Amino acid sequence: MPAETLAANANYALYSAMVVYTLAFLAFTLHLASRAPHRAASRALAGRAAVEPVEQSAELVGASAAAGRGAGGPVGGVSLPASQAHPAPGHRSTTGVQEQGGGTSVASRQRGSIGLVLTYLATLLLVASVVMRGVAVSRPPWGNMFEFATAAAAAVGAVYSALARRNRWEWLGAFVVGPVLLVLGLALTVLYTEAGELMPALKSYWLGIHVSVAFVSVAFFTIACAVGLLYLVLRRREEKPPARPGFLESLPTAAHRERTAYSLNVVGSIL
């Protein structure tokens, strides 16, 4: 296939990737929007579960010691009902769900899964665009800022796709796909360069090694940045809870986000 045709097809694949990434961003946004009501319900259930033992303890103050032992024994001077002292098999604490970031509704999970599938497809299109660009110019396709930006965006999509399914990171999708779309838009409107030869100073085998490692590290730092910003927001909201919970209250805790950001930054720093 002629180099001009390959370069044109690379651009078409890039445009297609942007369209699919936009659909993925919308799916992830709907996923986040549908988490908030479910979280509010979980918090209400957890609040009732915390209040009920206190109300029931007032009725059990005058109970006999034998009755208290039969109901599970006194705990901290207050007798607990048998259903709470010995939960039924399969019982799941609502507070445990809350510590893990709360549950999600079926609709929310479906939208998150759709967002992930669209992200996989968009990333494949973007990787195909980078590969066709490289074949068209017969060199590693990151010899200028346009090529570096598209290759780095492809790396971000690939790293996120590899980690998202394993770690259930649908909640992070909008905060990763959004920056990828912005970078691709900037690459097309400001940084675009026609396919061509390298300048003499860049004709070295180190180009393929150094720059490829650089944009993989960019991928880890980009995801770590998104997680780190969420950590700062979550930490403040945990210190000063809002009057009306939103989708942020459905995310894992700030401490968990901090550990995730630290792990991603370690990998990026080594690279």
PDB file of C-alpha atoms in Angstrom:
ATOM      1  CA  MET A   1       0.000   0.000   0.000  1.00  0.00           C
ATOM      2  CA  PRO A   2       1.442   3.449  -0.877  1.00  0.00           C
ATOM      3  CA  ALA A   3       2.764   5.538   2.010  1.00  0.00           C
ATOM      4  CA  GLU A   4       0.265   8.326   1.271  1.00  0.00           C
ATOM      5  CA  THR A   5      -2.651   5.894   1.524  1.00  0.00           C
ATOM      6  CA  LEU A   6      -1.344   4.442   4.792  1.00  0.00           C
ATOM      7  CA  ALA A   7      -0.933   7.925   6.262  1.00  0.00           C
ATOM      8  CA  ALA A   8      -4.481   8.842   5.226  1.00  0.00           C
ATOM      9  CA  ASN A   9      -5.852   5.608   6.738  1.00  0.00           C
ATOM     10  CA  ALA A  10      -3.949   6.376   9.929  1.00  0.00           C
ATOM     11  CA  ASN A  11      -5.774   9.704  10.130  1.00  0.00           C
ATOM     12  CA  TYR A  12      -9.141   8.021   9.511  1.00  0.00           C
ATOM     13  CA  ALA A  13      -8.419   5.533  12.301  1.00  0.00           C
ATOM     14  CA  LEU A  14      -7.518   8.451  14.569  1.00  0.00           C
ATOM     15  CA  TYR A  15     -10.810  10.223  13.814  1.00  0.00           C
ATOM     16  CA  SER A  16     -12.719   6.980  14.450  1.00  0.00           C
ATOM     17  CA  ALA A  17     -10.907   6.470  17.747  1.00  0.00           C
ATOM     18  CA  MET A  18     -11.924   9.956  18.869  1.00  0.00           C
ATOM     19  CA  VAL A  19     -15.566   9.249  18.065  1.00  0.00           C
ATOM     20  CA  VAL A  20     -15.529   5.975  20.007  1.00  0.00           C
ATOM     21  CA  TYR A  21     -13.662   7.569  22.924  1.00  0.00           C
ATOM     22  CA  THR A  22     -16.378  10.236  23.036  1.00  0.00           C
ATOM     23  CA  LEU A  23     -19.044   7.527  23.306  1.00  0.00           C
ATOM     24  CA  ALA A  24     -16.999   5.803  26.019  1.00  0.00           C
ATOM     25  CA  PHE A  25     -16.744   9.097  27.921  1.00  0.00           C
ATOM     26  CA  LEU A  26     -20.528   9.507  27.798  1.00  0.00           C
ATOM     27  CA  ALA A  27     -21.038   5.923  29.009  1.00  0.00           C
ATOM     28  CA  PHE A  28     -18.622   6.443  31.916  1.00  0.00           C
ATOM     29  CA  THR A  29     -20.345   9.732  32.791  1.00  0.00           C
ATOM     30  CA  LEU A  30     -23.735   8.001  32.900  1.00  0.00           C
ATOM     31  CA  HIS A  31     -22.148   5.261  35.009  1.00  0.00           C
ATOM     32  CA  LEU A  32     -21.007   7.824  37.578  1.00  0.00           C
ATOM     33  CA  ALA A  33     -24.354   9.631  37.514  1.00  0.00           C
ATOM     34  CA  SER A  34     -26.243   6.412  38.261  1.00  0.00           C
ATOM     35  CA  ARG A  35     -24.036   5.570  41.255  1.00  0.00           C
ATOM     36  CA  ALA A  36     -25.147   8.474  43.460  1.00  0.00           C
ATOM     37  CA  PRO A  37     -28.758   7.417  44.256  1.00  0.00           C
ATOM     38  CA  HIS A  38     -27.631   3.880  45.062  1.00  0.00           C
ATOM     39  CA  ARG A  39     -24.989   5.236  47.402  1.00  0.00           C
ATOM     40  CA  ALA A  40     -27.521   7.417  49.197  1.00  0.00           C
ATOM     41  CA  ALA A  41     -29.714   4.375  49.776  1.00  0.00           C
ATOM     42  CA  SER A  42     -26.734   2.391  51.113  1.00  0.00           C
ATOM     43  CA  ARG A  43     -25.898   5.161  53.547  1.00  0.00           C
ATOM     44  CA  ALA A  44     -29.486   5.337  54.753  1.00  0.00           C
ATOM     45  CA  LEU A  45     -29.498   1.573  55.383  1.00  0.00           C
ATOM     46  CA  ALA A  46     -26.182   1.815  57.226  1.00  0.00           C
ATOM     47  CA  GLY A  47     -27.569   4.633  59.371  1.00  0.00           C
ATOM     48  CA  ARG A  48     -30.640   2.611  60.310  1.00  0.00           C
ATOM     49  CA  ALA A  49     -28.479  -0.406  61.105  1.00  0.00           C
ATOM     50  CA  ALA A  50     -26.427   1.747  63.494  1.00  0.00           C
ATOM     51  CA  VAL A  51     -29.486   3.227  65.239  1.00  0.00           C
ATOM     52  CA  GLU A  52     -31.527   0.031  65.695  1.00  0.00           C
ATOM     53  CA  PRO A  53     -29.169  -1.690  68.219  1.00  0.00           C
ATOM     54  CA  VAL A  54     -29.245   1.438  70.422  1.00  0.00           C
ATOM     55  CA  GLU A  55     -33.039   1.523  70.403  1.00  0.00           C
ATOM     56  CA  GLN A  56     -33.282  -2.199  71.099  1.00  0.00           C
ATOM     57  CA  SER A  57     -30.734  -2.026  73.928  1.00  0.00           C
ATOM     58  CA  ALA A  58     -33.093   0.214  75.923  1.00  0.00           C
ATOM     59  CA  GLU A  59     -35.696  -2.537  75.866  1.00  0.00           C
ATOM     60  CA  LEU A  60     -33.170  -5.178  76.949  1.00  0.00           C
ATOM     61  CA  VAL A  61     -31.726  -3.358  79.987  1.00  0.00           C
ATOM     62  CA  GLY A  62     -34.098  -5.123  82.365  1.00  0.00           C
ATOM     63  CA  ALA A  63     -33.699  -8.558  80.772  1.00  0.00           C
ATOM     64  CA  SER A  64     -32.278 -11.417  82.838  1.00  0.00           C
ATOM     65  CA  ALA A  65     -28.680 -12.589  82.457  1.00  0.00           C
ATOM     66  CA  ALA A  66     -29.848 -15.927  81.126  1.00  0.00           C
ATOM     67  CA  ALA A  67     -31.946 -14.212  78.495  1.00  0.00           C
ATOM     68  CA  GLY A  68     -28.967 -12.027  77.636  1.00  0.00           C
ATOM     69  CA  ARG A  69     -26.729 -15.071  77.190  1.00  0.00           C
ATOM     70  CA  GLY A  70     -29.364 -16.787  75.109  1.00  0.00           C
ATOM     71  CA  ALA A  71     -29.517 -13.769  72.858  1.00  0.00           C
ATOM     72  CA  GLY A  72     -25.777 -13.668  72.365  1.00  0.00           C
ATOM     73  CA  GLY A  73     -24.491 -12.381  75.723  1.00  0.00           C
ATOM     74  CA  PRO A  74     -23.780  -8.863  76.930  1.00  0.00           C
ATOM     75  CA  VAL A  75     -21.417  -6.787  74.862  1.00  0.00           C
ATOM     76  CA  GLY A  76     -20.006  -3.672  76.516  1.00  0.00           C
ATOM     77  CA  GLY A  77     -22.706  -3.854  79.187  1.00  0.00           C
ATOM     78  CA  VAL A  78     -25.527  -3.947  76.614  1.00  0.00           C
ATOM     79  CA  SER A  79     -27.276  -7.141  75.565  1.00  0.00           C
ATOM     80  CA  LEU A  80     -27.628  -7.655  71.827  1.00  0.00           C
ATOM     81  CA  PRO A  81     -30.352  -9.521  69.991  1.00  0.00           C
ATOM     82  CA  ALA A  82     -29.448 -12.969  68.688  1.00  0.00           C
ATOM     83  CA  SER A  83     -29.833 -11.824  65.094  1.00  0.00           C
ATOM     84  CA  GLN A  84     -27.025  -9.305  65.666  1.00  0.00           C
ATOM     85  CA  ALA A  85     -24.833 -11.331  67.998  1.00  0.00           C
ATOM     86  CA  HIS A  86     -24.895 -14.304  65.604  1.00  0.00           C
ATOM     87  CA  PRO A  87     -25.764 -13.104  62.110  1.00  0.00           C
ATOM     88  CA  ALA A  88     -27.465 -15.512  59.809  1.00  0.00           C
ATOM     89  CA  PRO A  89     -25.283 -17.312  57.245  1.00  0.00           C
ATOM     90  CA  GLY A  90     -24.781 -15.188  54.158  1.00  0.00           C
ATOM     91  CA  HIS A  91     -25.582 -11.970  56.033  1.00  0.00           C
ATOM     92  CA  ARG A  92     -23.598  -9.014  54.681  1.00  0.00           C
ATOM     93  CA  SER A  93     -23.036  -5.912  56.747  1.00  0.00           C
ATOM     94  CA  THR A  94     -24.060  -2.660  55.154  1.00  0.00           C
ATOM     95  CA  THR A  95     -21.130  -0.932  56.852  1.00  0.00           C
ATOM     96  CA  GLY A  96     -18.763  -3.366  55.158  1.00  0.00           C
ATOM     97  CA  VAL A  97     -20.231  -2.368  51.813  1.00  0.00           C
ATOM     98  CA  GLN A  98     -19.756   1.270  52.725  1.00  0.00           C
ATOM     99  CA  GLU A  99     -16.067   0.771  53.593  1.00  0.00           C
ATOM    100  CA  GLN A 100     -15.481  -0.742  50.169  1.00  0.00           C
ATOM    101  CA  GLY A 101     -16.976   2.276  48.438  1.00  0.00           C
ATOM    102  CA  GLY A 102     -20.609   1.248  48.316  1.00  0.00           C
ATOM    103  CA  GLY A 103     -22.462  -0.926  45.859  1.00  0.00           C
ATOM    104  CA  THR A 104     -23.621  -0.048  42.383  1.00  0.00           C
ATOM    105  CA  SER A 105     -26.911  -0.660  40.665  1.00  0.00           C
ATOM    106  CA  VAL A 106     -27.341  -3.017  37.740  1.00  0.00           C
ATOM    107  CA  ALA A 107     -27.810  -0.080  35.358  1.00  0.00           C
ATOM    108  CA  SER A 108     -24.622   1.536  36.643  1.00  0.00           C
ATOM    109  CA  ARG A 109     -22.611  -1.654  36.150  1.00  0.00           C
ATOM    110  CA  GLN A 110     -23.984  -2.079  32.640  1.00  0.00           C
ATOM    111  CA  ARG A 111     -23.029   1.472  31.681  1.00  0.00           C
ATOM    112  CA  GLY A 112     -19.578   0.999  33.138  1.00  0.00           C
ATOM    113  CA  SER A 113     -19.125  -2.225  31.157  1.00  0.00           C
ATOM    114  CA  ILE A 114     -20.252  -0.479  27.960  1.00  0.00           C
ATOM    115  CA  GLY A 115     -17.743   2.288  28.637  1.00  0.00           C
ATOM    116  CA  LEU A 116     -14.952  -0.263  29.074  1.00  0.00           C
ATOM    117  CA  VAL A 117     -15.817  -2.101  25.849  1.00  0.00           C
ATOM    118  CA  LEU A 118     -15.899   1.179  23.919  1.00  0.00           C
ATOM    119  CA  THR A 119     -12.551   2.135  25.454  1.00  0.00           C
ATOM    120  CA  TYR A 120     -11.058  -1.169  24.283  1.00  0.00           C
ATOM    121  CA  LEU A 121     -12.334  -0.536  20.755  1.00  0.00           C
ATOM    122  CA  ALA A 122     -11.148   3.086  20.673  1.00  0.00           C
ATOM    123  CA  THR A 123      -7.710   2.060  21.959  1.00  0.00           C
ATOM    124  CA  LEU A 124      -7.406  -0.600  19.246  1.00  0.00           C
ATOM    125  CA  LEU A 125      -8.275   2.010  16.605  1.00  0.00           C
ATOM    126  CA  LEU A 126      -5.738   4.437  18.037  1.00  0.00           C
ATOM    127  CA  VAL A 127      -3.005   1.791  18.182  1.00  0.00           C
ATOM    128  CA  ALA A 128      -3.810   0.871  14.564  1.00  0.00           C
ATOM    129  CA  SER A 129      -3.465   4.551  13.629  1.00  0.00           C
ATOM    130  CA  VAL A 130      -0.039   4.744  15.281  1.00  0.00           C
ATOM    131  CA  VAL A 131       1.128   1.508  13.606  1.00  0.00           C
ATOM    132  CA  MET A 132      -0.038   2.616  10.138  1.00  0.00           C
ATOM    133  CA  ARG A 133       1.681   5.960  10.615  1.00  0.00           C
ATOM    134  CA  GLY A 134       4.910   4.147  11.491  1.00  0.00           C
ATOM    135  CA  VAL A 135       4.680   1.877   8.458  1.00  0.00           C
ATOM    136  CA  ALA A 136       3.972   4.856   6.221  1.00  0.00           C
ATOM    137  CA  VAL A 137       7.132   6.683   7.347  1.00  0.00           C
ATOM    138  CA  SER A 138       9.266   3.505   7.804  1.00  0.00           C
ATOM    139  CA  ARG A 139      10.405   4.468  11.308  1.00  0.00           C
ATOM    140  CA  PRO A 140       9.144   4.583  14.901  1.00  0.00           C
ATOM    141  CA  PRO A 141       6.039   6.808  14.736  1.00  0.00           C
ATOM    142  CA  TRP A 142       7.053   9.309  17.365  1.00  0.00           C
ATOM    143  CA  GLY A 143       9.462  11.652  15.617  1.00  0.00           C
ATOM    144  CA  ASN A 144       7.485  14.865  16.235  1.00  0.00           C
ATOM    145  CA  MET A 145       5.041  16.222  18.800  1.00  0.00           C
ATOM    146  CA  PHE A 146       1.966  15.104  16.856  1.00  0.00           C
ATOM    147  CA  GLU A 147       3.197  11.522  16.697  1.00  0.00           C
ATOM    148  CA  PHE A 148       4.347  11.582  20.308  1.00  0.00           C
ATOM    149  CA  ALA A 149       0.968  12.897  21.491  1.00  0.00           C
ATOM    150  CA  THR A 150      -1.008  10.226  19.617  1.00  0.00           C
ATOM    151  CA  ALA A 151       1.349   7.430  20.704  1.00  0.00           C
ATOM    152  CA  ALA A 152       1.226   8.605  24.327  1.00  0.00           C
ATOM    153  CA  ALA A 153      -2.592   8.757  24.193  1.00  0.00           C
ATOM    154  CA  ALA A 154      -2.608   5.206  22.823  1.00  0.00           C
ATOM    155  CA  ALA A 155      -0.349   4.135  25.704  1.00  0.00           C
ATOM    156  CA  VAL A 156      -2.701   5.725  28.241  1.00  0.00           C
ATOM    157  CA  GLY A 157      -5.655   3.882  26.712  1.00  0.00           C
ATOM    158  CA  ALA A 158      -3.753   0.588  26.629  1.00  0.00           C
ATOM    159  CA  VAL A 159      -2.517   0.806  30.232  1.00  0.00           C
ATOM    160  CA  TYR A 160      -5.948   1.826  31.524  1.00  0.00           C
ATOM    161  CA  SER A 161      -7.630  -0.971  29.530  1.00  0.00           C
ATOM    162  CA  ALA A 162      -5.202  -3.520  30.979  1.00  0.00           C
ATOM    163  CA  LEU A 163      -5.791  -2.399  34.566  1.00  0.00           C
ATOM    164  CA  ALA A 164      -9.471  -1.425  34.500  1.00  0.00           C
ATOM    165  CA  ARG A 165     -11.121  -4.832  34.155  1.00  0.00           C
ATOM    166  CA  ARG A 166      -8.933  -6.428  36.811  1.00  0.00           C
ATOM    167  CA  ASN A 167      -9.381  -3.617  39.353  1.00  0.00           C
ATOM    168  CA  ARG A 168     -13.006  -2.653  38.566  1.00  0.00           C
ATOM    169  CA  TRP A 169     -11.970   0.865  37.511  1.00  0.00           C
ATOM    170  CA  GLU A 170     -15.116   1.827  35.624  1.00  0.00           C
ATOM    171  CA  TRP A 171     -15.449   4.774  38.034  1.00  0.00           C
ATOM    172  CA  LEU A 172     -12.091   6.086  36.769  1.00  0.00           C
ATOM    173  CA  GLY A 173     -12.921   5.860  33.066  1.00  0.00           C
ATOM    174  CA  ALA A 174     -14.276   9.383  32.582  1.00  0.00           C
ATOM    175  CA  PHE A 175     -11.225  10.886  34.293  1.00  0.00           C
ATOM    176  CA  VAL A 176      -8.846   9.014  31.946  1.00  0.00           C
ATOM    177  CA  VAL A 177     -10.758   9.099  28.658  1.00  0.00           C
ATOM    178  CA  GLY A 178     -11.427  12.841  29.040  1.00  0.00           C
ATOM    179  CA  PRO A 179      -7.723  13.834  29.033  1.00  0.00           C
ATOM    180  CA  VAL A 180      -7.052  11.397  26.175  1.00  0.00           C
ATOM    181  CA  LEU A 181      -9.709  13.141  24.077  1.00  0.00           C
ATOM    182  CA  LEU A 182      -8.255  16.558  24.902  1.00  0.00           C
ATOM    183  CA  VAL A 183      -4.745  15.458  23.882  1.00  0.00           C
ATOM    184  CA  LEU A 184      -5.978  13.954  20.611  1.00  0.00           C
ATOM    185  CA  GLY A 185      -7.924  17.114  19.822  1.00  0.00           C
ATOM    186  CA  LEU A 186      -4.852  19.229  20.554  1.00  0.00           C
ATOM    187  CA  ALA A 187      -2.701  16.939  18.391  1.00  0.00           C
ATOM    188  CA  LEU A 188      -5.029  17.310  15.414  1.00  0.00           C
ATOM    189  CA  THR A 189      -5.664  21.043  15.681  1.00  0.00           C
ATOM    190  CA  VAL A 190      -2.315  22.416  16.871  1.00  0.00           C
ATOM    191  CA  LEU A 191       0.425  19.782  16.592  1.00  0.00           C
ATOM    192  CA  TYR A 192      -0.491  18.037  13.343  1.00  0.00           C
ATOM    193  CA  THR A 193       2.485  17.297  11.080  1.00  0.00           C
ATOM    194  CA  GLU A 194       2.423  15.555   7.726  1.00  0.00           C
ATOM    195  CA  ALA A 195       4.096  12.151   7.544  1.00  0.00           C
ATOM    196  CA  GLY A 196       7.725  12.579   6.551  1.00  0.00           C
ATOM    197  CA  GLU A 197      11.360  11.845   7.248  1.00  0.00           C
ATOM    198  CA  LEU A 198      13.105  12.472  10.529  1.00  0.00           C
ATOM    199  CA  MET A 199      15.424  15.389  11.036  1.00  0.00           C
ATOM    200  CA  PRO A 200      19.078  14.207  11.063  1.00  0.00           C
ATOM    201  CA  ALA A 201      19.543  14.784  14.803  1.00  0.00           C
ATOM    202  CA  LEU A 202      16.816  12.198  15.587  1.00  0.00           C
ATOM    203  CA  LYS A 203      18.103   9.414  13.349  1.00  0.00           C
ATOM    204  CA  SER A 204      19.245   7.056  16.100  1.00  0.00           C
ATOM    205  CA  TYR A 205      18.156   3.665  17.400  1.00  0.00           C
ATOM    206  CA  TRP A 206      17.733   5.356  20.790  1.00  0.00           C
ATOM    207  CA  LEU A 207      14.630   7.086  19.439  1.00  0.00           C
ATOM    208  CA  GLY A 208      12.665   3.839  19.546  1.00  0.00           C
ATOM    209  CA  ILE A 209      13.925   2.935  23.030  1.00  0.00           C
ATOM    210  CA  HIS A 210      13.956   6.267  24.838  1.00  0.00           C
ATOM    211  CA  VAL A 211      10.713   7.748  23.527  1.00  0.00           C
ATOM    212  CA  SER A 212       8.700   4.520  23.779  1.00  0.00           C
ATOM    213  CA  VAL A 213       9.634   4.188  27.476  1.00  0.00           C
ATOM    214  CA  ALA A 214       8.843   7.882  27.922  1.00  0.00           C
ATOM    215  CA  PHE A 215       5.265   7.664  26.702  1.00  0.00           C
ATOM    216  CA  VAL A 216       4.601   4.478  28.680  1.00  0.00           C
ATOM    217  CA  SER A 217       5.682   6.394  31.786  1.00  0.00           C
ATOM    218  CA  VAL A 218       3.385   9.226  30.671  1.00  0.00           C
ATOM    219  CA  ALA A 219       0.537   6.698  30.641  1.00  0.00           C
ATOM    220  CA  PHE A 220       1.142   5.686  34.269  1.00  0.00           C
ATOM    221  CA  PHE A 221       1.575   9.306  35.368  1.00  0.00           C
ATOM    222  CA  THR A 222      -1.646  10.343  33.617  1.00  0.00           C
ATOM    223  CA  ILE A 223      -3.690   7.667  35.397  1.00  0.00           C
ATOM    224  CA  ALA A 224      -1.916   8.429  38.690  1.00  0.00           C
ATOM    225  CA  CYS A 225      -2.753  12.126  38.257  1.00  0.00           C
ATOM    226  CA  ALA A 226      -6.460  11.333  37.828  1.00  0.00           C
ATOM    227  CA  VAL A 227      -6.445   9.074  40.895  1.00  0.00           C
ATOM    228  CA  GLY A 228      -4.452  11.626  42.905  1.00  0.00           C
ATOM    229  CA  LEU A 229      -6.866  14.449  42.139  1.00  0.00           C
ATOM    230  CA  LEU A 230      -9.775  12.224  43.156  1.00  0.00           C
ATOM    231  CA  TYR A 231      -7.924  11.401  46.372  1.00  0.00           C
ATOM    232  CA  LEU A 232      -7.642  15.106  47.253  1.00  0.00           C
ATOM    233  CA  VAL A 233     -11.335  15.688  46.575  1.00  0.00           C
ATOM    234  CA  LEU A 234     -12.417  12.579  48.498  1.00  0.00           C
ATOM    235  CA  ARG A 235     -10.200  13.454  51.454  1.00  0.00           C
ATOM    236  CA  ARG A 236     -11.770  16.902  51.747  1.00  0.00           C
ATOM    237  CA  ARG A 237     -15.294  15.490  51.425  1.00  0.00           C
ATOM    238  CA  GLU A 238     -14.538  12.915  54.126  1.00  0.00           C
ATOM    239  CA  GLU A 239     -13.325  15.692  56.436  1.00  0.00           C
ATOM    240  CA  LYS A 240     -16.333  17.894  55.599  1.00  0.00           C
ATOM    241  CA  PRO A 241     -19.148  15.612  54.389  1.00  0.00           C
ATOM    242  CA  PRO A 242     -21.563  17.357  52.011  1.00  0.00           C
ATOM    243  CA  ALA A 243     -25.200  17.796  52.946  1.00  0.00           C
ATOM    244  CA  ARG A 244     -26.251  15.833  49.884  1.00  0.00           C
ATOM    245  CA  PRO A 245     -24.109  12.830  48.875  1.00  0.00           C
ATOM    246  CA  GLY A 246     -23.154  12.533  45.207  1.00  0.00           C
ATOM    247  CA  PHE A 247     -21.361  10.018  43.056  1.00  0.00           C
ATOM    248  CA  LEU A 248     -18.053  10.825  44.793  1.00  0.00           C
ATOM    249  CA  GLU A 249     -19.373   9.201  47.966  1.00  0.00           C
ATOM    250  CA  SER A 250     -19.793   5.958  46.003  1.00  0.00           C
ATOM    251  CA  LEU A 251     -16.072   5.764  45.186  1.00  0.00           C
ATOM    252  CA  PRO A 252     -13.513   3.865  47.283  1.00  0.00           C
ATOM    253  CA  THR A 253     -12.091   5.722  50.277  1.00  0.00           C
ATOM    254  CA  ALA A 254      -9.422   8.420  50.048  1.00  0.00           C
ATOM    255  CA  ALA A 255      -6.881   6.156  51.757  1.00  0.00           C
ATOM    256  CA  HIS A 256      -7.440   3.489  49.108  1.00  0.00           C
ATOM    257  CA  ARG A 257      -7.060   6.070  46.327  1.00  0.00           C
ATOM    258  CA  GLU A 258      -3.789   7.255  47.889  1.00  0.00           C
ATOM    259  CA  ARG A 259      -2.327   3.728  47.803  1.00  0.00           C
ATOM    260  CA  THR A 260      -3.406   3.333  44.175  1.00  0.00           C
ATOM    261  CA  ALA A 261      -1.844   6.640  43.112  1.00  0.00           C
ATOM    262  CA  TYR A 262       1.369   5.775  44.957  1.00  0.00           C
ATOM    263  CA  SER A 263       1.682   2.416  43.178  1.00  0.00           C
ATOM    264  CA  LEU A 264       1.132   3.994  39.747  1.00  0.00           C
ATOM    265  CA  ASN A 265       3.648   6.763  40.473  1.00  0.00           C
ATOM    266  CA  VAL A 266       6.266   4.214  41.522  1.00  0.00           C
ATOM    267  CA  VAL A 267       6.019   2.468  38.150  1.00  0.00           C
ATOM    268  CA  GLY A 268       6.075   5.766  36.256  1.00  0.00           C
ATOM    269  CA  SER A 269       9.095   7.017  38.222  1.00  0.00           C
ATOM    270  CA  ILE A 270      11.093   3.853  37.499  1.00  0.00           C
ATOM    271  CA  LEU A 271      10.335   4.134  33.778  1.00  0.00           C
TER     272      LEU A 271
END
